[in-house]
Amino acid sequence: GFGSIPKEKLEKIQKTWIGSLLKREVIPYWLIFGIIGGSVIVFLIILLMRRIITSITEKLRQRELELTKIIDFLPNAFAYHEMIFDKNHHAIDYKFIKTNSKFEEMTGYKDTKNKLLSEFHSDAQQWAEAYENVVLKNQILKFESYDENLSKWYDIIAYKVLSLKYT
């Protein structure tokens, strides 16, 4: 430590160092203004980025509302799902992300958002398996099917939209 330096000499070193800081011999004006100016620039960039992100987010919300209105007024049933897989990558169920009123009318399923098909239908795994290749192999699936639980025929078209989601 400082044990080998006499106390008087140590005090003189401290006073000289502090005095030189105050006289700006160690920290020049340009460095002080550079640090402050750089901080202000970074702050302004962050503010600008926040405004840009907020603007983009608001525009995306508006587009989502417009699409939701279009989907809600479609004359056909519409459902947007997310596939659920087991640890072996086999489809076992799917989650409802968005449905329209025609879908609710045709199936009788109400308040489906973020719920699993298995909460409404006893053959959820069978239906999930039918849609598995839509998600995994990006196939478009068209078929007619009779649903015994609902006693209805359905003309179905399914296609992949995003990674695990399909309509």
Tab-separated table of C-alpha atoms in Angstrom:
chain	number	residue	atom	x	y	z
A	1	GLY	CA	0.000	0.000	0.000
A	2	PHE	CA	0.977	3.518	0.782
A	3	GLY	CA	2.825	2.531	3.966
A	4	SER	CA	6.273	3.183	2.449
A	5	ILE	CA	5.385	6.753	1.339
A	6	PRO	CA	5.664	9.371	4.060
A	7	LYS	CA	2.349	10.993	5.032
A	8	GLU	CA	3.473	14.509	3.974
A	9	LYS	CA	4.548	13.306	0.514
A	10	LEU	CA	1.255	11.382	0.051
A	11	GLU	CA	-0.782	14.504	0.957
A	12	LYS	CA	1.271	16.564	-1.521
A	13	ILE	CA	0.658	13.982	-4.300
A	14	GLN	CA	-3.098	14.002	-3.553
A	15	LYS	CA	-3.303	17.831	-3.514
A	16	THR	CA	-1.292	18.077	-6.750
A	17	TRP	CA	-3.456	15.467	-8.489
A	18	ILE	CA	-6.740	17.016	-7.345
A	19	GLY	CA	-5.434	20.492	-8.164
A	20	SER	CA	-4.445	19.394	-11.662
A	21	LEU	CA	-7.922	17.954	-12.204
A	22	LEU	CA	-9.445	21.253	-11.225
A	23	LYS	CA	-7.062	23.146	-13.529
A	24	ARG	CA	-8.104	20.798	-16.379
A	25	GLU	CA	-4.567	19.607	-16.897
A	26	VAL	CA	-5.627	15.965	-16.585
A	27	ILE	CA	-9.202	16.174	-17.962
A	28	PRO	CA	-9.295	18.707	-20.821
A	29	TYR	CA	-12.463	20.620	-21.809
A	30	TRP	CA	-12.812	18.732	-25.081
A	31	LEU	CA	-13.004	15.439	-23.229
A	32	ILE	CA	-15.645	16.724	-20.796
A	33	PHE	CA	-17.733	18.196	-23.631
A	34	GLY	CA	-17.170	15.050	-25.699
A	35	ILE	CA	-18.508	12.847	-22.936
A	36	ILE	CA	-21.493	15.129	-22.280
A	37	GLY	CA	-22.134	15.701	-26.012
A	38	GLY	CA	-21.865	11.982	-26.754
A	39	SER	CA	-24.295	11.212	-23.956
A	40	VAL	CA	-26.753	13.775	-25.305
A	41	ILE	CA	-26.464	12.321	-28.818
A	42	VAL	CA	-27.042	8.776	-27.539
A	43	PHE	CA	-30.044	10.026	-25.547
A	44	LEU	CA	-31.489	11.764	-28.632
A	45	ILE	CA	-30.953	8.638	-30.752
A	46	ILE	CA	-32.766	6.543	-28.138
A	47	LEU	CA	-35.673	9.028	-28.096
A	48	LEU	CA	-35.855	8.983	-31.893
A	49	MET	CA	-35.809	5.160	-31.997
A	50	ARG	CA	-38.592	4.998	-29.378
A	51	ARG	CA	-40.732	7.347	-31.468
A	52	ILE	CA	-40.099	5.302	-34.617
A	53	ILE	CA	-40.931	2.035	-32.839
A	54	THR	CA	-44.075	3.577	-31.330
A	55	SER	CA	-45.166	4.812	-34.758
A	56	ILE	CA	-44.571	1.423	-36.392
A	57	THR	CA	-46.377	-0.354	-33.550
A	58	GLU	CA	-49.378	1.952	-33.907
A	59	LYS	CA	-49.508	1.368	-37.679
A	60	LEU	CA	-49.365	-2.399	-37.123
A	61	ARG	CA	-52.227	-2.175	-34.610
A	62	GLN	CA	-54.305	-0.217	-37.135
A	63	ARG	CA	-53.627	-2.845	-39.833
A	64	GLU	CA	-54.510	-5.614	-37.407
A	65	LEU	CA	-57.828	-3.896	-36.634
A	66	GLU	CA	-58.548	-3.518	-40.361
A	67	LEU	CA	-57.792	-7.218	-40.981
A	68	THR	CA	-59.878	-8.212	-37.981
A	69	LYS	CA	-62.856	-6.317	-39.419
A	70	ILE	CA	-62.406	-8.029	-42.787
A	71	ILE	CA	-62.154	-11.463	-41.144
A	72	ASP	CA	-65.192	-10.827	-38.942
A	73	PHE	CA	-67.378	-9.985	-41.943
A	74	LEU	CA	-66.305	-12.878	-44.172
A	75	PRO	CA	-69.271	-14.899	-45.408
A	76	ASN	CA	-67.369	-18.123	-44.586
A	77	ALA	CA	-66.032	-19.553	-41.364
A	78	PHE	CA	-62.452	-18.540	-40.589
A	79	ALA	CA	-60.084	-19.894	-37.954
A	80	TYR	CA	-56.427	-19.152	-37.337
A	81	HIS	CA	-54.621	-21.829	-35.317
A	82	GLU	CA	-51.280	-22.677	-33.772
A	83	MET	CA	-50.267	-26.345	-33.941
A	84	ILE	CA	-49.225	-28.098	-30.719
A	85	PHE	CA	-46.652	-30.892	-31.036
A	86	ASP	CA	-45.465	-33.583	-28.647
A	87	LYS	CA	-41.764	-34.187	-27.930
A	88	ASN	CA	-41.543	-36.434	-31.025
A	89	HIS	CA	-42.839	-33.631	-33.283
A	90	HIS	CA	-46.245	-35.217	-33.873
A	91	ALA	CA	-49.283	-32.953	-33.918
A	92	ILE	CA	-51.468	-33.603	-30.878
A	93	ASP	CA	-53.718	-30.547	-30.651
A	94	TYR	CA	-54.043	-26.975	-31.827
A	95	LYS	CA	-54.758	-23.648	-30.226
A	96	PHE	CA	-57.272	-21.154	-31.584
A	97	ILE	CA	-55.663	-17.758	-32.206
A	98	LYS	CA	-58.520	-16.040	-34.073
A	99	THR	CA	-61.949	-17.103	-35.285
A	100	ASN	CA	-64.786	-15.147	-36.829
A	101	SER	CA	-68.494	-15.138	-35.991
A	102	LYS	CA	-69.321	-17.534	-38.878
A	103	PHE	CA	-66.916	-20.075	-37.377
A	104	GLU	CA	-68.656	-19.766	-34.027
A	105	GLU	CA	-72.030	-20.068	-35.739
A	106	MET	CA	-71.027	-23.188	-37.719
A	107	THR	CA	-69.223	-25.026	-34.907
A	108	GLY	CA	-70.982	-23.717	-31.826
A	109	TYR	CA	-67.562	-23.073	-30.249
A	110	LYS	CA	-67.636	-19.781	-28.304
A	111	ASP	CA	-64.779	-17.842	-26.712
A	112	THR	CA	-62.130	-19.917	-28.438
A	113	LYS	CA	-59.236	-17.446	-28.301
A	114	ASN	CA	-56.074	-19.121	-26.937
A	115	LYS	CA	-57.991	-22.308	-26.102
A	116	LEU	CA	-57.146	-25.777	-27.376
A	117	LEU	CA	-59.386	-27.752	-29.700
A	118	SER	CA	-59.314	-30.550	-27.104
A	119	GLU	CA	-61.317	-28.262	-24.799
A	120	PHE	CA	-64.175	-28.380	-27.341
A	121	HIS	CA	-63.759	-31.588	-29.315
A	122	SER	CA	-63.059	-35.191	-28.299
A	123	ASP	CA	-61.182	-35.999	-31.549
A	124	ALA	CA	-58.669	-33.135	-31.280
A	125	GLN	CA	-55.643	-35.317	-31.980
A	126	GLN	CA	-57.258	-36.755	-35.135
A	127	TRP	CA	-57.916	-33.222	-36.450
A	128	ALA	CA	-54.404	-32.074	-35.478
A	129	GLU	CA	-52.901	-35.023	-37.361
A	130	ALA	CA	-54.962	-34.098	-40.421
A	131	TYR	CA	-53.371	-30.617	-40.420
A	132	GLU	CA	-49.839	-31.735	-39.482
A	133	ASN	CA	-48.456	-31.646	-43.043
A	134	VAL	CA	-49.882	-28.176	-43.575
A	135	VAL	CA	-47.525	-26.917	-40.886
A	136	LEU	CA	-44.550	-29.248	-41.312
A	137	LYS	CA	-44.435	-29.521	-45.115
A	138	ASN	CA	-46.134	-26.260	-46.067
A	139	GLN	CA	-48.877	-28.132	-47.931
A	140	ILE	CA	-52.241	-26.680	-48.874
A	141	LEU	CA	-54.952	-29.024	-47.723
A	142	LYS	CA	-58.441	-29.151	-49.304
A	143	PHE	CA	-60.979	-31.715	-48.235
A	144	GLU	CA	-64.565	-32.382	-47.247
A	145	SER	CA	-65.190	-33.979	-43.917
A	146	TYR	CA	-68.115	-35.021	-41.810
A	147	ASP	CA	-67.751	-34.161	-38.137
A	148	GLU	CA	-69.746	-36.719	-36.143
A	149	ASN	CA	-69.519	-34.670	-32.925
A	150	LEU	CA	-71.213	-31.697	-34.608
A	151	SER	CA	-73.249	-33.724	-37.148
A	152	LYS	CA	-72.082	-31.431	-39.969
A	153	TRP	CA	-70.226	-31.591	-43.245
A	154	TYR	CA	-67.356	-29.176	-43.751
A	155	ASP	CA	-65.530	-28.065	-46.882
A	156	ILE	CA	-62.080	-27.206	-45.531
A	157	ILE	CA	-59.085	-25.361	-46.949
A	158	ALA	CA	-56.003	-25.113	-44.724
A	159	TYR	CA	-52.677	-23.422	-45.451
A	160	LYS	CA	-49.634	-22.335	-43.507
A	161	VAL	CA	-49.271	-18.668	-42.652
A	162	LEU	CA	-46.377	-18.528	-40.159
A	163	SER	CA	-44.050	-21.093	-38.573
A	164	LEU	CA	-46.597	-23.129	-36.562
A	165	LYS	CA	-49.728	-21.226	-37.518
A	166	TYR	CA	-52.258	-22.020	-40.209
A	167	THR	CA	-55.738	-21.039	-41.329
